[in-house]
Structures are given as structure tokens and as C-alpha cells.
């Protein structure tokens, strides 16, 4: 094997092409004169088209059959065409007889593959060698047909439109206008096939709409109706397949050499007795095939068809036919078509981050619609107790000393406040003197026998004694004591020191730690979710790291207005935990009441929905 014509840099593979670009490049390459043809590029294009691991074009020279390598493309740098062929089988000779040959082979590394050898028509002693993966065995017939369709280098067969063109462009424009004036898709398709059949005196013309790469017959010339499941319908749709596969017009002539594999066009021609068959694809602006026009020529038909003018007319008709076809479908079919049109962009390799974001968004939406969370209601909370005592002033006076302040823990009979007793002490001394004087006057009057004066003196004595007892009682109450063990919850030392007080003024408020409960304030909107016996937790502002379990006991059925917060309901809840030393009545915090599992979407949107209901109700 000679390999001198291939440089090392030429073995670099081409970028991966899509099907449309691949077919177009092969079509242009096969129009190149053989002497100037780039075999290296041809091998790379055929490797991608036939999904082969390696492709080569070889030339058998001389009587000895020496192999000359013209071009090679492979994803393995050490691959060679001879290593891909079985040593005990002459695939070149077999291919010369029938057009192609194939055989399973295991290479020197032990990897199985299928060797395919195809004759290059029009180029004597030249062959295309392909190494196809063993996994592609089920698609071998299709891959072989692809290779056979792209190995015909007979210039007279690949350029049938080079003959003198006939037909008037005005007639094609008239046909285009007639088709575009039809109000329904079926009528437009019938006008198209009947007009073409009449113009070129065809044996038959058929039009099919392509859905997901499969042609679906829409109209047949001279037939208003046809059976969808009839064998003739399946035969016509099968004959349109090569045009979809190649992405361009496909011709079949009765005098052309038969392909060694099943040819849908040849089968259709043999069944219908056609002299020539042409399949023309109808593409949109993006190059996607939307429809196929199949023309069947008899021996009496127009010898040469102006395919360029026909394609121009079809391009003009394409937007109108697409619009009529979409209107003829039901809502569900239109939706599916839209999904199919957008699916390449949605599932292609471009825009990976956007697609990941869309998938995550869809997943979150699905989770929000089907998943549940434990819904909890927020409420303000305050520790309260019923064992409280107000400490008030026993008489008018001044506060001399303050022995406690808010937050202090006090014992029973502990001194809280001492009132100023200087004025009381002075009043007591005066009254004691007045008592002594009244007693002396009573004794003197009794000795003198003045009974009336004695009684008056005794009355003054009793009056002074009563006033003295009151002053002595005040003096006993001047030291205010704690009535029980508890916490001073109201009363600041700095505010009380030296302050004047009147009898009955509140000085301190003392509460017991035991018997604590929680008062919750729930908004009117959330009140509908609260039931007796519901559980929850509170977190006090002084110790946010501690969560205290609670259980609702009762609901006060009267709303209270609390400023901008609106109406609120008061709820009593018991504490399900032993009292802690740091608990103090009056402490506030936040409570969360368990309602139960709710849909995530409902949790996130129920407030907005409630607002809309209030706004739009009637």
C-alpha cells in the first residue's frame, strides 16, 4: 500500500457536522471533477455520514492488484484500511461483482467491527472501505444505502438537470397563485399535484407532509380521496424516504444501474411502471424539510423537468402550505408540532446553563406543587402568671429607701421599700403628750368632783389615743415587705428613690415563678387555622437559643385592636416544660404554632390569593 499522497496534517478530523451541512458538502464535493477531488475530505464526510470508525478510498493498480491509498479518515491514528479487511476473503472482488461487500472482522486488538467495501461508480478500480462498529449491526442496511447513494461519480447521472430546460416561468407562477388561493390544505395540495401533472403530462404526482422525519401522504393527482392504510399509499411514502435522508432532490432512471440493496424509488417505479421518478423536498428558511413532492414520469412525459423553477415555485408556496397545514390540525396536534419544532433547541447541546436552570426551575415547580411542608403560624408571645401582687403605699409620704428593683428575686417578708417616718414620729410624740395631758385633766376633775369636766377630759383622751394608734399603725407599715417568694416584675429603684407617694399608689409588682403560662396574640387572618390542642414552640427574646414547647388551651373569642397590627385574638397556652430559673413573668418573644402539613405552593401563595379574593370578590 502506498501512502505518500497524504500529509500528516491532513489526517486531522473535521469538526462534527449536522446532517444538513454534511449532505450539502457531499453534494458539492461530488460535483467536483475527479482529477481535482479532495479524497481526504470525502473520506471524512463519509465517515460521519455512515458512522464509521475509519474510512479510506483505495485504488487497485496493475495486474497484481497493489493497493494505493488515495484518502483516509479515522478516529484512531494507527488505523489502516487493510487492517480492517479480513485476510481470507476478497471483498474487493465481491464488491466488483455486486457493487458492495461486507464481512464481520476482529482487528489485531480484539475489537469486533464490520468491514464494508463499496465500488465508486464511474471510477474504475476505486473502492470505498469503511470500518463500522459492531453495535451498528441493526442499522447496517441503512448505512450501506447511505454509502451507495454517495459513491456514484457518473457525472451524467448526478447532473440530470444539465439538459436544456423547458417550461415557462409564468406557468409556474400561475400554478403558485392557484395553490395559494385555496382556503384549505387538502384543496391546495390537490391543486398542486393536479397542476403539475397536467403541465408536464406526468403519470402521477403525489404530495406528502413530513412529520418528525416521516412523510405522511396528503394528496395524489386525479384522486380526491385515497385509503390511508392501502399498500399503494405505503409504497409512495417509502419512495419519498431517500429525499428526506439526502436532504435534496433524488432522481431515478429506468436505464440506470440497479442498486445492490433495496431501493424505494426503484421498487415504486417497478410497481407503477414509471420511466423516471423524481422526489423533491420542500424546505423552509432554516433548511428543514416540511414536505416531499414525488413525480412519476411515463415514456410520454416531458423529457426534462425544470427542477429549479419548480423548486422556486415550491419555495413561494411553502409559507402558505405550512399555514394551511397548521390550521387543518386540531389543538393537540398543533401543540405537539410546536413542541417538536422547539425540541432541537431545547435538547440540543447549545445553552447548557440555561437548560440546567430551566430543568431546576421545573423541578422546583413540581416539588412546590406536589411536596408538603409543616405549616406554622407566627404569633407574639408573653409569659404570664396569675400569682401576682401589687405593692402600694400605705399612707401619704416620701420613700426613704428602696431595697429592690425590677427583676430582683425576693424572699417572703423581705423589705422592699422603707418610707420616711420623721413626720410620723413627730406626730406620735405630740399625740403621746396630748394623751398624758388629757389623762391628768381627767384625774384632776375627778378629784375635784367635776364629773362633767372629767367626762370631757376622758373623751379628749380617747380621741388622742385613737389618733396615736393610727400613727403607730402607719409606723409599722412604713417598712413594706414582700408577701411571698417571687420576682419583682415592676418598679425601678432609680425612679422610686425619694419620690412622694400617696396612699394607694403602686410601688412594686411581685409575681411568683410557679404557675406560668403563655399568652399568644394571633392575627385575625391566621386565626382560622388555630384549634385547641395544637402544639408549638416559643422563643423568648432574652434566650433565643432555647425553644420552649407549648400547647394551646383556650381561645378568647373577642378580638382586640392593637395599633397598626389590626385585630388580634388572645390565646392561652400552657408550658410543656418545667420552669427554668431564668424565666420571668412578662418576658416576650415569638411563638410558632404547628398547623400541619400543607402544599408548598399553598404556603407560598395563600396570602396573595387571599388579597386577590378580597380585592376581586363580588
XYZ file of C-alpha atoms in Angstrom:
618
model
C 0.000 0.000 0.000
C 1.307 3.459 -0.917
C 0.533 6.400 1.300
C 2.829 9.131 0.008
C -0.008 11.420 -1.136
C -1.406 12.020 2.370
C 0.303 14.539 4.612
C 0.264 14.181 8.381
C -1.693 17.396 8.966
C -4.382 16.232 6.531
C -5.344 13.386 8.874
C -6.877 15.776 11.396
C -10.665 15.108 11.590
C -13.144 17.759 10.532
C -15.476 19.325 13.081
C -18.670 17.375 13.678
C -21.318 18.492 11.156
C -25.071 18.287 11.341
C -26.966 16.177 8.817
C -27.944 19.086 6.567
C -24.409 20.525 6.324
C -22.991 17.041 5.796
C -25.276 16.267 2.843
C -24.700 19.684 1.266
C -20.907 19.319 1.432
C -21.050 15.825 -0.054
C -23.328 17.099 -2.821
C -20.896 19.901 -3.686
C -17.880 17.603 -3.429
C -19.318 15.056 -5.873
C -19.787 17.816 -8.465
C -16.019 18.436 -8.451
C -14.073 16.959 -11.400
C -12.453 13.675 -10.423
C -8.948 14.971 -11.108
C -9.438 17.802 -8.590
C -11.476 15.882 -5.989
C -10.298 16.116 -2.337
C -10.371 12.448 -1.330
C -9.258 13.205 2.199
C -12.294 15.428 2.803
C -14.552 12.923 1.056
C -13.395 10.187 3.441
C -14.069 12.345 6.499
C -17.568 13.254 5.260
C -18.394 9.609 4.501
C -17.074 8.560 7.924
C -19.518 10.913 9.631
C -22.391 10.002 7.286
C -22.006 6.238 7.797
C -20.993 6.474 11.483
C -17.760 4.566 10.765
C -14.613 4.416 12.888
C -12.431 4.546 9.790
C -12.892 5.323 6.086
C -10.491 5.091 3.165
C -10.538 5.412 -0.637
C -8.175 2.961 -2.364
C -7.185 2.297 -5.955
C -6.266 -1.208 -7.168
C -3.400 -0.714 -9.624
C -1.761 -3.144 -12.000
C -2.391 -6.800 -12.576
C -1.034 -7.677 -9.143
C -3.753 -5.611 -7.525
C -1.498 -3.359 -5.423
C -3.475 -1.061 -3.185
C -2.886 2.697 -3.496
C -4.302 4.825 -0.693
C -5.974 7.990 -2.024
C -7.614 9.250 1.148
C -8.110 8.185 4.797
C -10.100 9.386 7.806
C -10.286 7.670 11.194
C -10.726 8.423 14.868
C -7.812 6.033 15.539
C -4.368 7.290 14.444
C -2.997 3.765 13.725
C -5.961 2.580 11.649
C -5.364 1.388 8.061
C -7.868 0.019 5.513
C -6.036 -3.294 5.071
C -6.158 -3.961 8.821
C -9.934 -3.517 8.646
C -10.380 -6.250 5.978
C -10.482 -9.995 6.634
C -7.263 -11.629 5.317
C -9.019 -14.727 3.990
C -11.745 -13.001 1.942
C -11.532 -10.952 -1.259
C -14.050 -8.214 -0.531
C -12.786 -6.122 -3.475
C -13.625 -8.865 -5.955
C -17.038 -9.456 -4.441
C -17.770 -5.727 -4.458
C -16.816 -5.526 -8.147
C -19.456 -8.160 -8.943
C -22.447 -6.854 -6.946
C -21.472 -3.258 -6.085
C -20.600 -3.773 -2.440
C -19.425 -6.416 0.047
C -19.368 -6.707 3.813
C -17.997 -9.062 6.460
C -17.558 -9.145 10.250
C -13.911 -8.712 11.303
C -11.939 -8.733 14.546
C -8.888 -6.475 14.439
C -5.492 -7.145 15.987
C -6.594 -5.517 19.269
C -9.524 -7.913 19.582
C -12.256 -5.318 18.892
C -15.030 -6.569 16.567
C -16.303 -4.430 13.676
C -17.896 -4.809 10.232
C -15.866 -4.227 7.071
C -17.843 -2.625 4.205
C -16.373 -2.199 0.700
C -18.319 -0.158 -1.877
C -17.455 0.382 -5.549
C -17.074 4.011 -6.643
C -19.286 4.078 -9.752
C -17.753 5.778 -12.763
C -14.216 5.367 -11.343
C -12.709 2.010 -12.327
C -10.776 0.037 -9.698
C -11.551 2.532 -6.950
C -13.258 1.454 -3.755
C -14.529 2.970 -0.516
C -13.515 0.954 2.573
C -15.419 1.532 5.844
C -14.969 0.053 9.319
C -18.352 0.129 11.091
C -18.828 -0.580 14.783
C -20.376 -3.906 15.705
C -23.055 -2.043 17.668
C -24.377 -0.636 14.361
C -25.267 -4.108 13.026
C -29.003 -3.444 13.251
C -28.553 -0.294 11.111
C -26.192 -1.910 8.593
C -28.666 -1.862 5.672
C -29.373 1.843 6.182
C -25.668 2.694 6.438
C -24.943 0.643 3.315
C -27.669 2.522 1.416
C -26.163 5.831 2.561
C -22.774 4.781 1.213
C -24.234 3.577 -2.122
C -26.130 6.835 -2.632
C -22.910 8.857 -2.217
C -20.484 6.714 -4.258
C -21.934 7.448 -7.727
C -19.410 9.560 -9.629
C -21.001 9.170 -13.053
C -21.342 12.869 -13.995
C -24.206 12.189 -16.397
C -26.276 10.601 -13.598
C -25.693 13.202 -10.905
C -26.483 16.159 -13.177
C -29.796 15.291 -14.839
C -30.829 18.940 -14.807
C -27.952 19.924 -17.103
C -30.104 19.166 -20.139
C -31.865 22.093 -21.839
C -34.631 23.319 -19.610
C -38.191 23.683 -20.828
C -41.330 25.334 -19.466
C -42.435 28.816 -18.952
C -41.870 30.506 -15.596
C -45.207 32.295 -15.982
C -46.991 28.948 -15.928
C -45.258 28.072 -12.637
C -46.271 31.427 -11.173
C -49.877 30.820 -12.253
C -49.781 27.433 -10.550
C -48.329 29.048 -7.426
C -51.104 31.644 -7.365
C -53.761 28.973 -7.801
C -52.387 26.916 -4.914
C -52.077 29.912 -2.597
C -55.671 30.958 -3.244
C -57.084 27.699 -1.897
C -58.749 28.108 1.523
C -57.946 24.581 2.818
C -54.809 22.486 2.974
C -56.247 19.454 1.182
C -57.556 21.585 -1.685
C -54.187 23.362 -2.027
C -52.326 20.034 -2.204
C -54.729 18.712 -4.869
C -54.309 21.866 -6.934
C -50.534 21.465 -6.759
C -50.329 17.811 -7.857
C -53.064 18.135 -10.494
C -51.476 21.307 -11.929
C -48.018 19.730 -12.183
C -49.429 16.523 -13.677
C -51.299 18.472 -16.342
C -48.352 20.767 -17.190
C -45.774 18.020 -17.712
C -48.188 15.214 -18.636
C -46.975 13.120 -15.731
C -48.070 9.631 -14.950
C -48.701 10.650 -11.336
C -47.778 13.298 -8.790
C -48.028 12.928 -5.002
C -47.520 15.373 -2.151
C -46.724 14.365 1.445
C -46.215 16.425 4.601
C -43.217 15.426 6.722
C -43.878 14.923 10.438
C -40.919 14.027 12.692
C -38.917 12.885 9.669
C -41.692 10.630 8.308
C -43.693 11.530 5.178
C -47.473 11.409 5.513
C -49.286 11.360 2.171
C -51.588 14.367 1.716
C -52.670 14.326 -1.952
C -52.374 12.159 -5.093
C -53.114 13.525 -8.559
C -56.564 12.720 -10.001
C -57.688 11.260 -6.648
C -59.951 13.225 -4.371
C -59.629 10.547 -1.702
C -57.285 7.661 -1.001
C -57.023 4.951 1.615
C -54.564 5.850 4.324
C -53.660 2.195 5.067
C -53.575 0.994 1.460
C -50.341 -0.686 0.156
C -50.130 1.925 -2.633
C -50.003 4.710 -0.005
C -47.192 2.970 1.880
C -45.295 2.478 -1.414
C -45.495 6.201 -2.266
C -44.388 7.272 1.212
C -41.482 4.812 1.086
C -40.330 6.262 -2.268
C -40.078 9.692 -0.629
C -37.663 8.438 2.048
C -34.355 8.905 0.129
C -35.124 12.588 -0.495
C -35.590 13.113 3.266
C -32.414 11.168 4.004
C -30.302 13.039 1.441
C -31.936 16.428 2.043
C -32.069 17.196 -1.700
C -33.816 16.127 -4.901
C -33.407 12.447 -5.865
C -33.803 11.022 -9.417
C -34.270 7.515 -10.694
C -33.972 6.497 -14.350
C -35.116 3.273 -15.905
C -31.758 2.909 -17.698
C -29.662 3.427 -14.560
C -27.850 0.525 -12.957
C -29.884 -1.127 -10.173
C -28.628 -0.671 -6.653
C -27.493 -3.882 -4.903
C -29.674 -3.116 -1.894
C -33.366 -2.343 -1.672
C -34.109 0.952 -3.474
C -37.530 2.501 -2.622
C -37.565 4.555 -5.835
C -36.821 1.520 -7.978
C -39.493 -0.507 -6.201
C -42.021 2.274 -6.727
C -41.089 2.579 -10.427
C -41.357 -1.164 -10.943
C -44.796 -1.292 -9.321
C -46.220 1.722 -11.163
C -44.378 1.198 -14.463
C -42.683 4.605 -14.273
C -39.952 5.569 -16.731
C -38.446 8.121 -14.340
C -39.123 9.124 -10.725
C -38.172 12.409 -9.065
C -38.554 13.290 -5.353
C -38.250 16.980 -4.456
C -38.011 18.172 -0.805
C -39.815 21.350 0.251
C -37.682 23.261 2.788
C -38.280 26.284 4.979
C -35.924 29.209 5.567
C -33.999 27.184 8.173
C -33.399 24.323 5.753
C -35.809 21.916 7.474
C -37.793 19.634 5.185
C -41.541 20.137 5.607
C -42.918 18.285 2.584
C -41.977 15.978 -0.307
C -43.256 16.174 -3.897
C -42.993 12.884 -5.810
C -43.223 12.961 -9.637
C -43.706 9.837 -11.719
C -42.848 10.133 -15.443
C -44.060 7.838 -18.200
C -42.292 7.446 -21.514
C -44.624 10.104 -22.980
C -43.972 12.682 -20.272
C -41.924 15.830 -20.720
C -38.347 14.552 -21.205
C -36.669 17.146 -18.958
C -38.189 18.906 -15.963
C -37.053 22.371 -14.983
C -36.383 21.438 -11.360
C -35.003 24.870 -10.481
C -38.203 26.656 -11.477
C -40.308 24.031 -9.747
C -38.269 24.427 -6.554
C -38.658 28.194 -6.804
C -42.431 27.786 -7.070
C -42.427 25.385 -4.109
C -40.433 27.909 -2.051
C -43.117 30.509 -2.761
C -45.873 28.092 -1.773
C -44.163 26.831 1.380
C -45.332 29.541 3.879
C -48.942 29.302 2.660
C -48.944 25.492 2.720
C -47.421 25.490 6.209
C -50.090 27.878 7.454
C -52.918 25.823 5.907
C -51.465 22.595 7.285
C -51.300 24.020 10.811
C -54.891 25.235 10.557
C -56.056 21.799 9.451
C -54.764 20.222 12.670
C -56.547 20.041 15.989
C -55.341 21.932 19.072
C -53.489 18.903 20.459
C -51.665 18.222 17.168
C -50.670 21.894 16.853
C -49.227 21.771 20.342
C -47.229 18.639 19.533
C -45.883 20.214 16.353
C -44.797 23.273 18.282
C -43.035 21.051 20.802
C -41.288 19.139 18.007
C -40.181 22.391 16.413
C -38.690 23.670 19.630
C -37.238 20.353 20.803
C -33.879 20.703 18.941
C -33.215 23.984 20.692
C -34.471 22.616 23.992
C -32.491 19.356 23.953
C -29.526 20.306 21.778
C -26.007 20.972 23.095
C -26.327 24.761 22.994
C -27.272 26.823 26.026
C -26.392 24.206 28.644
C -26.570 26.566 31.620
C -29.948 27.915 30.510
C -31.313 24.392 30.140
C -29.976 23.371 33.521
C -31.646 26.423 35.011
C -34.916 25.583 33.261
C -34.762 21.975 34.487
C -34.058 23.116 38.026
C -36.943 25.576 37.816
C -39.275 22.867 36.547
C -38.098 20.557 39.323
C -38.732 23.239 41.933
C -42.177 23.953 40.488
C -43.003 20.239 40.530
C -41.750 19.944 44.103
C -43.771 23.000 45.129
C -46.910 21.585 43.544
C -46.614 18.061 44.965
C -44.458 18.423 48.082
C -45.636 19.426 51.550
C -44.141 21.391 54.432
C -45.218 21.625 58.053
C -47.062 24.937 58.080
C -46.563 27.068 61.197
C -48.233 30.311 62.237
C -46.227 33.110 63.833
C -47.615 34.911 66.871
C -46.296 37.239 69.561
C -45.925 35.585 72.988
C -45.636 36.726 76.596
C -45.024 34.770 79.796
C -47.743 35.425 82.355
C -48.738 34.215 85.807
C -51.856 34.556 87.959
C -49.880 34.646 91.259
C -49.054 38.384 91.266
C -49.370 41.047 93.988
C -49.390 44.834 93.677
C -47.405 46.591 96.410
C -48.927 50.057 97.109
C -48.179 52.913 99.533
C -50.000 52.514 102.927
C -50.063 56.281 103.570
C -49.020 59.582 102.091
C -45.341 60.245 102.406
C -41.875 60.056 100.913
C -39.868 56.969 100.023
C -36.782 56.939 102.179
C -35.073 53.735 100.965
C -35.632 51.271 98.103
C -34.273 47.784 98.747
C -35.274 46.074 95.458
C -35.809 46.805 91.776
C -37.489 45.158 88.771
C -36.021 41.737 88.051
C -34.831 41.055 91.603
C -35.749 37.749 93.184
C -37.030 38.338 96.727
C -37.897 36.113 99.662
C -41.062 36.242 101.744
C -41.098 39.162 104.274
C -38.050 40.695 102.604
C -38.025 44.503 102.886
C -38.830 46.183 99.574
C -39.317 49.871 100.467
C -38.899 51.991 103.600
C -40.994 55.157 103.882
C -39.837 58.334 105.629
C -41.237 58.259 109.256
C -39.838 61.516 110.656
C -43.138 63.345 110.399
C -44.990 60.362 111.847
C -42.550 60.184 114.757
C -43.205 63.837 115.495
C -46.967 63.318 115.315
C -46.632 60.343 117.644
C -44.704 62.413 120.224
C -47.323 65.157 120.059
C -50.155 62.681 120.486
C -48.422 60.956 123.378
C -48.107 64.324 125.127
C -51.746 65.103 124.383
C -52.744 61.695 125.849
C -50.783 62.405 129.032
C -52.325 65.863 129.382
C -55.892 64.559 128.847
C -55.324 61.784 131.405
C -54.058 64.271 134.009
C -57.035 66.595 133.482
C -59.468 63.692 133.858
C -57.849 62.621 137.160
C -57.923 66.216 138.499
C -61.551 66.778 137.624
C -62.496 63.512 139.217
C -60.698 64.521 142.429
C -62.468 67.878 142.457
C -65.781 66.222 141.817
C -66.345 67.948 138.489
C -67.828 64.999 136.710
C -68.823 66.829 133.569
C -65.304 68.151 133.085
C -63.978 64.690 133.819
C -66.038 63.141 131.050
C -64.928 65.784 128.595
C -61.300 65.119 129.527
C -61.815 61.381 129.054
C -63.313 61.991 125.603
C -60.240 64.035 124.624
C -58.074 61.184 125.992
C -59.852 58.574 123.889
C -59.596 60.758 120.781
C -55.878 61.297 121.228
C -55.356 57.591 121.926
C -57.129 56.638 118.696
C -55.036 59.037 116.672
C -51.908 57.660 118.351
C -52.847 54.110 117.411
C -53.296 55.165 113.750
C -49.883 56.803 113.698
C -48.340 53.740 115.302
C -50.027 51.557 112.632
C -48.544 53.762 109.910
C -45.167 53.443 111.509
C -45.499 49.670 111.446
C -46.396 49.837 107.704
C -43.511 52.135 106.850
C -41.350 49.098 106.052
C -43.093 47.399 103.055
C -42.347 43.639 102.901
C -42.692 41.011 100.141
C -45.843 38.919 100.627
C -44.210 35.750 99.193
C -41.176 34.388 97.388
C -41.151 35.775 93.869
C -39.778 38.195 91.319
C -40.154 41.955 91.239
C -41.625 42.488 87.774
C -42.442 46.206 88.052
C -40.761 49.042 89.938
C -37.440 50.749 89.244
C -35.220 51.744 92.143
C -33.846 54.856 90.472
C -37.338 56.197 89.837
C -38.695 55.447 93.328
C -35.844 56.780 95.460
C -37.107 59.945 97.279
C -40.339 60.051 95.315
C -43.512 61.290 97.056
C -46.369 58.806 97.141
C -49.992 58.940 98.108
C -51.927 56.277 99.835
C -52.790 53.540 97.323
C -50.101 54.448 94.720
C -48.490 51.386 93.077
C -44.854 50.954 94.005
C -43.939 47.380 93.062
C -45.466 44.370 91.382
C -44.260 40.982 92.613
C -45.033 37.707 90.869
C -44.442 34.054 91.609
C -42.357 31.990 89.144
C -44.555 28.957 89.548
C -47.809 28.587 87.588
C -46.505 30.363 84.449
C -48.449 30.224 81.203
C -48.173 31.907 77.785
C -50.475 34.471 76.222
C -50.355 34.494 72.421
C -51.622 37.216 70.070
C -52.685 35.800 66.669
C -53.804 37.972 63.763
C -57.382 37.784 62.578
C -56.294 36.369 59.174
C -54.413 33.433 60.723
C -56.975 32.712 63.425
C -58.919 30.299 61.194
C -56.051 27.800 61.348
C -55.866 27.674 65.180
C -57.502 24.806 67.051
C -57.483 23.870 70.714
C -54.832 21.278 71.498
C -52.433 22.452 68.803
C -48.776 22.415 69.780
C -45.929 24.748 69.010
C -42.853 26.466 70.396
C -41.918 29.859 71.767
C -38.553 31.564 71.745
C -38.070 34.346 74.313
C -36.067 37.403 73.323
C -33.720 37.043 76.277
C -32.740 33.457 75.309
C -33.350 32.983 71.588
C -31.333 29.785 71.537
C -33.935 27.978 73.699
C -37.223 26.760 72.221
C -39.941 26.086 74.785
C -42.739 23.649 73.831
C -46.318 24.804 74.424
C -49.869 23.525 73.928
C -52.916 25.715 73.303
C -55.605 25.536 75.972
C -58.249 28.092 75.064
C -59.050 30.963 72.746
C -60.564 34.209 73.983
C -63.377 34.754 71.424
C -63.105 38.554 71.390
C -60.734 40.388 69.084
C -58.574 43.170 70.452
C -57.350 46.095 68.393
C -53.587 46.627 68.695
C -52.498 49.632 66.656
C -51.287 49.033 63.124
C -51.289 45.269 63.661
C -55.078 45.262 63.398
C -57.414 42.882 65.162
C -55.769 40.142 67.195
C -57.108 37.253 69.227
C -55.604 36.311 72.582
C -54.827 32.629 73.099
C -53.830 30.948 76.344
C -51.246 28.153 76.157
C -49.620 26.000 78.810
C -45.882 25.431 79.006
C -44.877 21.792 78.496
C -41.575 22.171 80.327
C -40.525 22.599 83.936
C -39.949 26.278 84.872
C -36.380 27.492 84.480
C -34.609 29.776 86.906
C -34.167 32.467 84.264
C -37.859 32.658 83.394
C -39.544 35.862 84.372
C -43.216 36.756 84.031
C -43.675 39.408 81.387
C -40.920 38.116 79.110
C -41.878 38.384 75.440
C -40.866 36.518 72.312
C -42.077 34.825 69.155
C -44.300 31.759 69.025
C -44.801 29.329 66.145
C -47.908 27.196 66.191
C -47.998 23.947 64.215
C -50.954 23.713 61.824
C -49.957 20.535 59.964
C -48.663 19.576 56.503
C -49.709 21.879 53.659
C -48.795 22.066 49.968
C -45.668 24.153 49.411
C -47.374 26.110 46.639
C -50.266 26.931 49.001
C -47.874 28.095 51.728
C -46.081 30.404 49.311
C -49.156 31.853 47.610
C -52.124 31.727 50.015
C -51.636 35.269 51.294
C -51.531 36.661 47.769
C -54.624 34.634 46.847
C -56.453 35.919 49.930
C -55.611 39.506 48.953
C -56.896 38.897 45.427
C -60.105 37.419 46.808
C -60.639 40.475 48.967
C -59.907 42.724 46.012
C -61.984 40.913 43.381
C -64.863 39.480 45.397
C -68.458 40.195 44.329
